[in-house]
XYZ file of C-alpha atoms in Angstrom:
651
model
C 14.901 -35.125 76.751
C 15.610 -34.541 80.247
C 14.299 -33.641 84.246
C 16.205 -30.921 86.821
C 15.622 -29.530 89.119
C 17.397 -26.240 91.303
C 19.251 -27.042 94.536
C 20.442 -24.844 97.754
C 22.242 -26.800 99.555
C 23.729 -24.434 101.600
C 19.937 -23.817 102.790
C 19.355 -26.037 104.660
C 21.208 -28.903 106.995
C 24.217 -31.126 105.492
C 22.387 -34.111 107.072
C 19.104 -33.674 104.450
C 21.285 -34.196 101.531
C 21.827 -37.309 101.316
C 18.195 -38.682 101.915
C 17.593 -34.941 99.238
C 19.650 -36.599 96.191
C 18.846 -40.435 97.305
C 14.992 -38.803 96.542
C 15.588 -36.675 93.188
C 17.538 -39.749 91.503
C 14.055 -41.526 92.666
C 11.817 -39.089 90.957
C 12.944 -39.069 87.436
C 15.376 -36.303 87.438
C 18.947 -36.349 85.889
C 20.052 -33.132 86.481
C 20.887 -30.792 89.290
C 21.797 -27.199 89.420
C 24.049 -25.153 92.286
C 26.106 -22.023 94.187
C 24.696 -19.874 92.049
C 24.027 -17.181 95.359
C 26.363 -18.755 97.379
C 29.801 -16.442 97.050
C 29.150 -15.883 100.445
C 30.264 -18.635 101.664
C 32.361 -20.124 98.411
C 34.961 -16.414 99.922
C 33.943 -15.131 102.838
C 36.742 -12.638 102.366
C 38.420 -11.607 99.999
C 40.907 -14.409 98.733
C 39.809 -16.980 101.829
C 38.078 -19.592 99.642
C 36.119 -22.587 101.225
C 35.307 -25.228 99.892
C 34.769 -28.128 101.812
C 30.339 -27.886 101.811
C 30.419 -27.810 98.024
C 33.126 -30.346 97.960
C 31.044 -32.033 99.820
C 28.115 -30.987 97.955
C 28.462 -31.418 94.874
C 30.303 -36.051 95.746
C 26.559 -36.122 97.848
C 24.728 -35.686 95.028
C 27.505 -37.521 92.252
C 27.173 -40.352 94.240
C 22.743 -40.631 93.718
C 23.850 -40.244 89.679
C 23.150 -36.773 89.517
C 24.535 -34.822 87.127
C 25.264 -31.304 88.299
C 25.053 -27.861 86.909
C 27.217 -25.174 88.383
C 25.860 -21.301 88.449
C 28.366 -18.120 89.365
C 27.379 -16.610 92.419
C 28.070 -13.596 91.378
C 24.084 -12.304 91.061
C 24.847 -12.000 94.682
C 27.971 -9.766 95.690
C 28.958 -10.458 99.262
C 29.107 -7.683 101.960
C 32.948 -7.771 102.717
C 32.816 -6.399 98.544
C 30.296 -3.563 99.612
C 32.280 -2.161 102.218
C 35.693 -2.843 100.729
C 34.530 -1.572 97.555
C 30.985 1.320 97.592
C 31.190 1.901 93.893
C 30.650 -1.847 92.955
C 26.600 -0.737 93.336
C 24.858 0.574 90.871
C 22.818 3.405 90.420
C 19.520 4.468 89.505
C 17.704 6.861 87.344
C 17.078 9.109 90.128
C 20.934 8.858 91.575
C 19.816 6.969 94.495
C 22.778 4.017 95.052
C 21.305 0.732 94.975
C 22.256 -1.133 99.073
C 22.979 -4.238 99.606
C 20.245 -6.850 101.618
C 18.724 -8.559 98.102
C 20.276 -9.532 94.958
C 21.444 -8.502 92.604
C 23.202 -5.103 93.538
C 25.816 -4.010 91.321
C 26.888 -2.367 89.032
C 28.021 -3.732 85.284
C 30.396 -1.193 84.725
C 32.834 -1.310 88.626
C 36.107 -2.149 87.910
C 36.000 -3.443 90.990
C 33.559 -5.612 90.275
C 35.279 -7.258 87.324
C 37.855 -8.330 89.365
C 36.085 -9.683 92.365
C 33.492 -11.511 89.964
C 36.429 -12.665 87.603
C 38.768 -14.242 90.870
C 35.749 -16.166 92.480
C 34.772 -17.032 88.692
C 38.688 -18.555 88.078
C 38.664 -20.413 91.825
C 35.960 -22.152 91.358
C 36.999 -23.411 86.812
C 39.886 -24.097 88.884
C 38.530 -26.237 90.705
C 35.676 -27.992 89.858
C 36.033 -27.356 86.031
C 37.762 -31.175 85.718
C 35.167 -32.927 88.059
C 33.357 -35.567 86.207
C 30.347 -34.278 88.348
C 30.159 -31.160 86.765
C 28.389 -31.418 83.637
C 28.114 -27.300 82.626
C 28.424 -24.086 83.827
C 25.986 -20.954 84.094
C 26.618 -17.331 84.151
C 25.183 -15.237 86.485
C 21.556 -15.516 87.267
C 19.026 -13.624 85.678
C 21.390 -10.531 84.287
C 19.468 -7.428 84.329
C 16.493 -8.817 87.023
C 14.539 -6.433 89.245
C 16.154 -3.719 86.719
C 19.285 -3.591 86.882
C 21.092 -3.566 83.516
C 21.019 0.004 83.794
C 22.947 1.817 85.930
C 23.708 5.675 86.176
C 26.240 5.514 89.185
C 30.058 7.053 88.336
C 31.921 4.108 86.510
C 29.185 3.418 83.925
C 29.173 7.194 82.955
C 32.939 6.989 82.589
C 32.868 3.728 80.522
C 30.340 5.565 78.871
C 31.778 8.311 77.248
C 34.356 5.756 76.329
C 32.044 3.881 74.332
C 30.517 7.338 73.362
C 34.867 8.018 71.690
C 34.657 4.865 70.047
C 31.609 5.150 68.458
C 31.024 8.627 66.969
C 35.390 9.180 66.532
C 34.770 13.220 67.716
C 31.893 15.727 69.239
C 30.395 17.329 66.312
C 29.781 13.729 65.210
C 27.775 12.488 67.823
C 26.254 16.440 67.851
C 25.040 16.086 64.926
C 24.152 12.575 65.270
C 21.795 13.240 68.083
C 20.753 16.287 66.675
C 21.731 18.459 69.757
C 21.217 21.583 67.564
C 17.392 21.255 69.285
C 16.794 23.089 72.819
C 21.387 23.996 72.564
C 22.046 20.063 73.611
C 25.518 20.123 72.776
C 28.692 19.268 73.745
C 31.840 20.412 73.338
C 33.752 17.121 74.276
C 32.551 13.315 75.617
C 33.528 14.506 78.955
C 31.132 16.991 79.484
C 28.327 13.901 78.384
C 26.138 13.259 80.978
C 23.102 10.800 81.817
C 20.359 11.222 81.751
C 19.432 11.216 85.794
C 17.004 12.873 87.365
C 15.802 15.569 84.011
C 13.646 18.103 84.769
C 12.066 17.859 81.042
C 12.465 14.573 78.466
C 15.735 13.784 77.676
C 16.867 13.812 73.874
C 15.830 9.879 72.687
C 18.682 9.542 70.239
C 20.978 9.774 73.374
C 18.510 6.810 75.485
C 18.613 4.695 72.482
C 22.409 4.906 72.977
C 21.816 4.472 76.426
C 20.626 0.702 76.227
C 22.891 0.378 73.443
C 25.890 1.092 76.044
C 24.218 -1.151 78.656
C 23.753 -3.871 76.750
C 27.865 -3.990 75.171
C 28.075 -3.780 79.391
C 26.509 -6.832 80.056
C 28.029 -8.806 76.882
C 31.100 -7.151 77.649
C 30.487 -8.869 81.786
C 29.163 -12.760 80.858
C 32.323 -12.797 78.035
C 34.833 -12.139 80.843
C 33.654 -15.254 82.957
C 32.425 -17.548 79.693
C 36.263 -16.551 78.477
C 37.962 -17.937 82.130
C 34.798 -20.548 82.093
C 36.261 -22.248 78.234
C 39.971 -22.114 80.177
C 39.246 -24.075 82.364
C 36.048 -25.845 82.158
C 37.018 -27.770 78.390
C 34.322 -29.213 77.259
C 31.921 -28.483 79.231
C 29.359 -26.021 77.425
C 28.400 -22.281 79.067
C 24.269 -20.630 79.499
C 22.717 -18.292 81.336
C 19.057 -17.973 82.489
C 16.866 -16.040 80.623
C 14.263 -14.521 81.818
C 10.506 -13.822 79.499
C 9.834 -10.543 78.156
C 13.336 -9.751 79.057
C 14.306 -6.235 76.455
C 17.183 -4.575 78.261
C 21.038 -6.419 76.797
C 20.266 -7.895 73.377
C 19.992 -12.227 74.075
C 21.178 -13.191 70.415
C 24.441 -10.725 70.636
C 24.716 -12.785 74.556
C 24.404 -16.091 72.301
C 27.090 -16.050 69.949
C 29.404 -16.525 73.646
C 27.433 -19.448 75.348
C 26.957 -22.584 74.061
C 22.515 -23.306 75.073
C 20.417 -20.421 75.537
C 17.792 -20.987 78.610
C 15.176 -19.013 80.186
C 12.880 -19.669 83.706
C 9.398 -20.586 83.006
C 7.078 -18.879 85.480
C 3.462 -19.227 83.820
C 1.478 -17.539 86.625
C 3.883 -15.400 87.072
C 4.208 -13.713 84.093
C 0.622 -14.527 82.855
C -0.510 -11.835 86.225
C 2.780 -10.237 86.266
C 3.813 -8.466 83.481
C 2.346 -6.548 81.107
C 1.464 -8.497 77.877
C -2.072 -9.647 78.555
C -5.755 -8.858 78.998
C -7.066 -8.597 81.912
C -9.303 -10.911 80.252
C -6.654 -13.623 79.615
C -5.334 -13.104 82.835
C -9.100 -14.015 84.703
C -9.519 -16.816 82.186
C -6.036 -18.236 82.560
C -5.362 -17.195 86.246
C -4.585 -21.330 86.661
C -3.490 -22.646 83.934
C -1.065 -20.220 82.143
C -1.549 -17.300 78.857
C -1.357 -20.304 75.806
C 1.400 -18.546 74.359
C 3.300 -17.398 76.910
C 5.878 -20.017 77.573
C 5.855 -21.207 74.108
C 6.430 -17.730 72.483
C 9.544 -17.490 75.128
C 10.695 -21.723 74.204
C 10.366 -20.456 70.589
C 13.010 -17.574 70.794
C 15.112 -18.820 73.066
C 15.414 -21.839 70.665
C 16.715 -19.065 67.992
C 19.328 -17.428 70.892
C 22.111 -19.713 70.121
C 22.959 -20.481 66.934
C 23.432 -24.586 66.873
C 19.785 -24.274 68.723
C 20.146 -26.046 71.879
C 18.019 -24.709 74.629
C 16.645 -25.301 78.535
C 14.369 -24.571 80.851
C 16.801 -23.156 83.738
C 13.559 -22.793 86.030
C 10.244 -23.918 85.437
C 7.345 -23.483 87.732
C 6.402 -26.511 90.152
C 3.848 -24.851 91.730
C 2.114 -21.137 93.040
C 5.058 -18.746 92.566
C 5.612 -15.553 95.334
C 6.155 -12.111 93.150
C 2.761 -11.843 90.617
C 0.600 -8.856 92.728
C -1.630 -11.812 92.883
C -0.198 -16.135 92.887
C -3.141 -18.686 91.634
C -2.500 -21.908 92.559
C -1.682 -24.453 88.927
C -4.470 -26.756 87.700
C -3.808 -29.760 88.183
C -2.548 -31.425 84.710
C -0.726 -27.832 83.996
C 2.628 -28.882 85.564
C 3.277 -31.795 83.446
C 1.364 -30.161 80.030
C 4.253 -26.998 81.390
C 7.311 -29.545 81.386
C 6.255 -31.123 78.158
C 4.923 -28.169 76.270
C 8.892 -26.989 76.300
C 9.799 -30.790 75.265
C 7.349 -29.947 71.910
C 9.591 -26.900 71.110
C 12.915 -28.332 72.061
C 14.708 -28.066 75.409
C 16.533 -30.607 75.644
C 16.179 -30.061 79.461
C 13.998 -29.305 81.966
C 14.705 -28.547 85.630
C 12.059 -27.571 87.728
C 12.579 -24.373 90.860
C 13.190 -25.584 93.562
C 13.742 -29.361 94.970
C 11.555 -27.851 98.088
C 10.303 -24.794 99.943
C 12.440 -22.786 102.163
C 10.659 -21.421 105.200
C 12.325 -17.904 105.807
C 13.818 -15.175 103.313
C 12.347 -13.261 100.375
C 11.143 -16.395 98.772
C 9.037 -18.242 101.753
C 5.926 -18.872 99.500
C 7.235 -19.333 96.312
C 6.577 -23.114 96.446
C 9.023 -26.333 95.156
C 8.562 -29.568 94.671
C 8.673 -30.713 98.661
C 6.821 -28.597 100.809
C 9.076 -26.682 104.221
C 8.041 -30.125 106.080
C 9.721 -32.377 103.393
C 6.999 -33.961 101.976
C 6.332 -34.531 98.275
C 4.180 -31.118 96.583
C 1.398 -30.996 93.764
C 4.010 -30.443 91.375
C 6.213 -33.952 92.184
C 4.480 -36.054 91.585
C 3.168 -34.387 88.415
C 6.379 -34.407 87.460
C 7.281 -38.125 88.509
C 4.431 -38.691 85.895
C 6.837 -36.790 83.141
C 9.632 -39.142 83.757
C 8.022 -41.993 83.664
C 6.249 -40.756 80.556
C 9.690 -39.766 78.845
C 11.477 -43.565 79.711
C 8.055 -44.556 76.335
C 8.310 -40.775 74.605
C 10.250 -41.470 71.289
C 12.869 -38.248 71.726
C 12.727 -36.419 67.840
C 14.559 -33.607 66.722
C 13.004 -30.334 66.318
C 13.038 -28.482 62.494
C 12.880 -25.132 62.217
C 9.133 -23.863 61.328
C 8.120 -22.493 58.547
C 7.159 -19.165 59.873
C 8.827 -16.807 61.409
C 8.133 -14.160 63.722
C 11.153 -10.496 64.191
C 12.327 -9.449 66.778
C 15.025 -6.712 67.843
C 15.663 -5.356 71.298
C 17.356 -1.811 69.989
C 13.877 -1.624 68.077
C 12.778 -2.165 71.724
C 14.836 0.198 72.986
C 13.678 2.535 69.994
C 9.832 3.384 71.177
C 10.400 3.124 74.559
C 12.417 6.427 73.888
C 9.861 7.884 71.873
C 7.093 6.012 73.254
C 3.989 8.663 72.489
C 1.378 6.793 73.448
C 1.668 4.992 76.856
C 0.468 1.322 76.122
C 2.430 1.117 73.332
C 4.148 -2.217 74.892
C 6.740 -3.683 72.491
C 6.735 -7.340 74.299
C 2.710 -6.919 74.456
C 2.446 -6.170 70.014
C 5.466 -9.815 69.447
C 3.043 -12.005 72.012
C -0.738 -10.883 70.183
C 1.047 -11.701 66.372
C 2.591 -15.018 68.067
C -0.616 -15.792 69.310
C -2.409 -15.187 66.229
C -0.307 -16.927 64.035
C -0.932 -20.357 66.974
C -4.185 -20.302 66.988
C -4.835 -21.530 62.933
C -1.889 -24.379 64.355
C 1.455 -22.417 63.103
C 4.301 -23.660 63.814
C 6.387 -20.628 64.362
C 10.350 -19.487 65.239
C 10.690 -16.617 66.889
C 14.198 -14.948 64.937
C 16.113 -10.850 64.843
C 16.217 -9.166 62.161
C 19.715 -10.460 61.918
C 17.934 -14.426 60.332
C 18.487 -16.055 57.790
C 14.835 -15.790 55.967
C 16.038 -18.337 53.171
C 13.669 -21.426 54.719
C 10.523 -19.265 55.384
C 7.128 -19.154 53.544
C 6.110 -16.393 56.072
C 7.768 -14.174 57.964
C 5.849 -11.592 60.132
C 7.526 -8.304 61.766
C 5.735 -6.963 64.151
C 7.831 -3.820 65.145
C 10.506 -2.948 63.584
C 11.094 0.860 63.874
C 15.098 0.632 62.892
C 15.317 -1.705 60.823
C 18.866 -3.168 59.495
C 21.144 -2.236 56.715
C 20.238 -5.439 55.084
C 17.442 -6.070 56.231
C 15.904 -5.584 53.279
C 17.722 -8.054 50.305
C 17.458 -10.504 52.818
C 13.254 -10.505 53.185
C 13.547 -10.079 49.300
C 15.477 -12.980 48.055
C 13.585 -15.006 50.619
C 10.797 -15.166 48.423
C 8.425 -15.419 51.704
C 5.087 -13.711 52.275
C 5.331 -10.353 54.836
C 3.492 -8.719 56.826
C 4.227 -6.241 58.945
C 3.228 -4.503 61.827
C 3.013 -0.263 62.949
C 6.031 1.698 63.197
C 8.588 0.186 61.369
C 10.712 1.510 59.208
C 10.196 4.611 60.970
C 13.180 5.095 62.572
C 17.299 5.626 61.437
C 19.652 3.951 63.804
C 20.714 7.100 65.326
C 16.757 7.337 66.160
C 15.515 10.122 63.537
C 12.727 9.768 61.923
C 12.928 7.712 58.124
C 14.528 9.723 54.967
C 11.118 10.488 53.089
C 9.312 9.612 56.265
C 7.355 5.899 57.143
C 7.723 3.596 56.678
C 11.027 4.412 55.223
C 12.882 1.779 53.605
C 10.746 -0.722 54.345
C 9.096 1.375 51.056
C 10.675 -1.463 48.634
C 8.566 -3.365 49.391
C 5.198 -0.521 49.672
C 6.463 1.786 46.466
C 5.230 5.178 48.072
C 4.084 4.271 51.384
C 4.374 7.416 53.440
C 3.296 7.498 56.742
C 1.817 11.437 57.337
C 1.648 11.252 60.946
C 0.883 8.608 63.680
C -1.904 8.687 66.100
C -1.922 7.322 70.019
C -5.021 6.268 71.376
C -7.092 6.113 74.755
C -8.200 3.613 76.503
C -11.645 3.318 75.782
C -11.076 4.344 71.327
C -11.261 2.080 69.011
C -11.653 2.801 65.160
C -13.537 -0.035 63.598
C -11.868 -1.029 60.469
C -13.131 -3.003 57.347
C -11.790 -6.653 57.309
C -12.639 -8.623 54.216
C -16.164 -10.197 56.346
C -14.395 -9.532 60.069
C -15.227 -6.983 62.986
C -12.180 -5.791 63.573
C -10.433 -2.681 65.126
C -7.895 -0.352 66.056
C -6.640 0.722 69.482
C -4.073 1.678 71.186
C -1.939 3.895 67.795
C -2.405 3.814 64.165
C 0.403 5.226 61.944
C -2.064 7.017 58.606
C -0.844 5.923 55.760
C -0.918 8.067 51.862
C -1.421 5.518 49.983
C -0.221 5.541 46.355
C -1.517 4.308 43.248
C -0.734 1.182 42.929
C -0.963 -0.347 46.405
C -4.899 -2.029 47.300
C -6.772 -0.803 50.832
C -6.959 -5.065 52.424
C -9.009 -2.949 55.122
C -10.109 1.252 55.580
C -10.597 2.655 58.696
C -14.082 5.048 58.486
C -12.221 8.242 57.625
C -10.704 6.243 54.522
C -7.210 6.213 55.624
C -5.615 2.541 54.931
C -5.048 0.275 58.032
C -3.908 -2.713 56.076
C -2.248 -1.937 52.409
C -1.257 -5.418 50.124
C 1.121 -5.489 47.642
C 3.274 -7.958 46.048
C 3.640 -10.820 48.701
C 4.437 -7.788 51.469
C 1.217 -6.319 54.345
C 0.982 -2.899 56.106
C -0.455 -3.007 59.421
C -1.346 0.113 60.147
C -1.993 0.049 63.984
C -2.210 -2.056 66.874
C -5.179 -4.440 65.449
C -7.651 -6.233 67.461
C -6.760 -10.211 67.660
C -9.902 -11.270 65.551
C -8.118 -8.369 62.291
C -4.825 -10.065 63.713
C -5.864 -13.160 62.884
C -7.241 -12.419 59.352
C -4.758 -10.842 58.602
C -2.618 -13.612 59.238
C -5.275 -16.064 57.338
C -4.496 -14.905 54.535
C -0.426 -13.731 54.542
C -0.382 -18.479 55.365
C -2.868 -18.964 52.217
C -1.646 -16.945 49.933
C 2.467 -18.569 51.148
C 0.317 -22.278 50.458
C 0.921 -23.360 54.340
C -2.567 -24.891 56.241
C -4.485 -23.074 58.220
C -6.241 -25.052 60.615
C -8.280 -21.837 63.505
C -7.940 -24.114 66.515
C -10.297 -24.417 70.078
C -10.675 -21.977 71.998
C -6.648 -22.219 74.180
C -5.745 -25.773 71.960
C -1.787 -25.098 70.721
C -0.005 -27.147 68.868
C 3.081 -27.928 68.046
C 6.188 -30.018 66.301
C 9.316 -32.265 67.377
C 10.550 -34.106 63.910
C 7.693 -36.961 63.684
C 5.573 -36.047 66.695
C 2.774 -33.794 66.795
C 1.924 -32.416 70.786
C -1.000 -31.163 71.558
C -1.521 -29.005 74.813
C -4.848 -27.707 75.427
C -4.964 -24.220 77.862
C -9.084 -23.484 77.683
C -11.674 -24.750 80.433
C -13.592 -26.990 78.177
C -12.721 -30.932 76.922
C -12.061 -30.628 73.110
C -11.737 -32.537 69.911
C -7.993 -32.574 68.818
C -6.655 -32.680 64.916
C -5.959 -35.583 64.641
C -6.785 -38.253 61.641
C -8.905 -40.718 63.038
C -6.052 -43.675 63.004
C -3.735 -41.214 64.714
C -1.587 -43.030 65.899
C -1.186 -41.284 69.832
C 2.410 -42.103 72.629
C 0.568 -39.487 74.837
C -2.759 -39.700 75.232
C -5.810 -39.615 73.005
C -8.053 -37.959 71.053
C -9.749 -36.481 73.528
C -8.138 -33.124 75.418
C -9.011 -32.287 78.977
C -8.531 -28.828 80.454
C -4.133 -29.613 81.366
C -4.204 -32.427 79.045
C -1.250 -33.100 76.551
C -1.155 -35.160 73.958
C 1.079 -36.038 70.861
C 0.461 -38.348 68.239
C 2.591 -39.333 64.867
C 2.426 -37.889 61.776
C 2.307 -40.327 58.870
């Protein structure tokens, strides 16, 4: 377990570099990420590289005993490249070209951009691939940030048509797969297929799903090009990418096959206020702590992206951010708590963003470990505290949880292509289900639908519209308790309605069950659900079920339709169930699986790492921990204040 920081030597006078490096080491930091936005300085003109400044920066850090993670600088192409090849720029869904002047202004399908990227990455890797201080490489930065995964450029259209020809083989097969007889949408050749730009009516959802699959493959192709270069010239150095929280525009687990380490950028307050995954009440209650489950969900997701389970936090919020609608100051103690929570979930490294707040350009209101006038900020004091604590807390190996929560990127694209309800947001639903499990004190692994579930006692599937071919068989062989959410099994791989009506292939668990209608519930509509002694309700969405004999309704709506169906070891939740209802469903499934459930005080969360039980408290008031009276604490004690951290040995 190590600490790091993101540093931009090119943004500061070189006279500061030696003292910066010395102070980083004194603070307890060991790893520094640099250069991911420095293309214009590395290659100020086509093919002309200037390395002296970067040589000095790396050597200055190394002389202070610091290790370097070197970022490829491709997220910010220089002006000369845009002037030379205007087609490197992406085009949005309205047909507008995205212009130079910020970052991520490139199209993944531009061959000119691929060639320029390969040149700069190769030059960097040849120069620093065997440098003893460069211990890892990061490809690009936050692929897809600022809605830049899908491009509607001529380059993208050309490659999309090639991709379609490879996938479908003939235009007749494509027309059949997409149902193009509808609205006379049939194509005569692949060269006739367009992109969904400025459509007068909704595009064909099958075409939208195909476009998302293609765009994801283009991201993977671009990243793989960089990884292959780094493998050749930087042997033995792990390659990683810094993903984002609740970002589903490309297939992360597929990219993980090409990486050694998954990392992500954790901004608990920014994600709470800037993303549509929490309610207004939750945003107010946790405005200075972050939601108890947002960072944890992504920790557990990215732990499963690379087969080895290796993962880092590449950017950890260390103060206020600048990019959410409203940007609160963290509660004192939260930078420490967020850091320890990442370690509790198995992180090898937590790297703070950034070393010093910059007093100019777009991020001048984004805090760092130092203020712009170079004094230590509150976050740095908490980072130093963690560094001291790391010296006394043993490093324990993480182990798989007994509960899995399934996420699926193609399923999100399918729902986005045919939403039928304005607020059916897949990431929000996933977080609700994850939170229900975590409130019971359960550890959770967040896994793709392609995972091996044989070691799990409970598998929760918030929604899975497109069911992979062998998914049912793997679940059946696992013997786990299963909980499925609304819209699961509702679509084929080509976005048609499931054969025999939803839940399609999942009828293997629910013989004869049919979803005969669906209902999008506008805000303000809540359908009561009788669920034992629990007062529950469904909002946003429900599947209307035709329940055959032999299946049990554990919960019903006032109109008599089943809300929760049980058959054997499987449950089907037909709607967007409230927190209390979800918790009741998960309690029943957990008990049937033989898992201990211990409802936790508000805001308290647990996570086990090896023989250590960690507790992080996001609530307002002090709580008594569920620790034995004779527990041996290595952090904190039996009572935890807001923003507090504790860890004790499990005997």
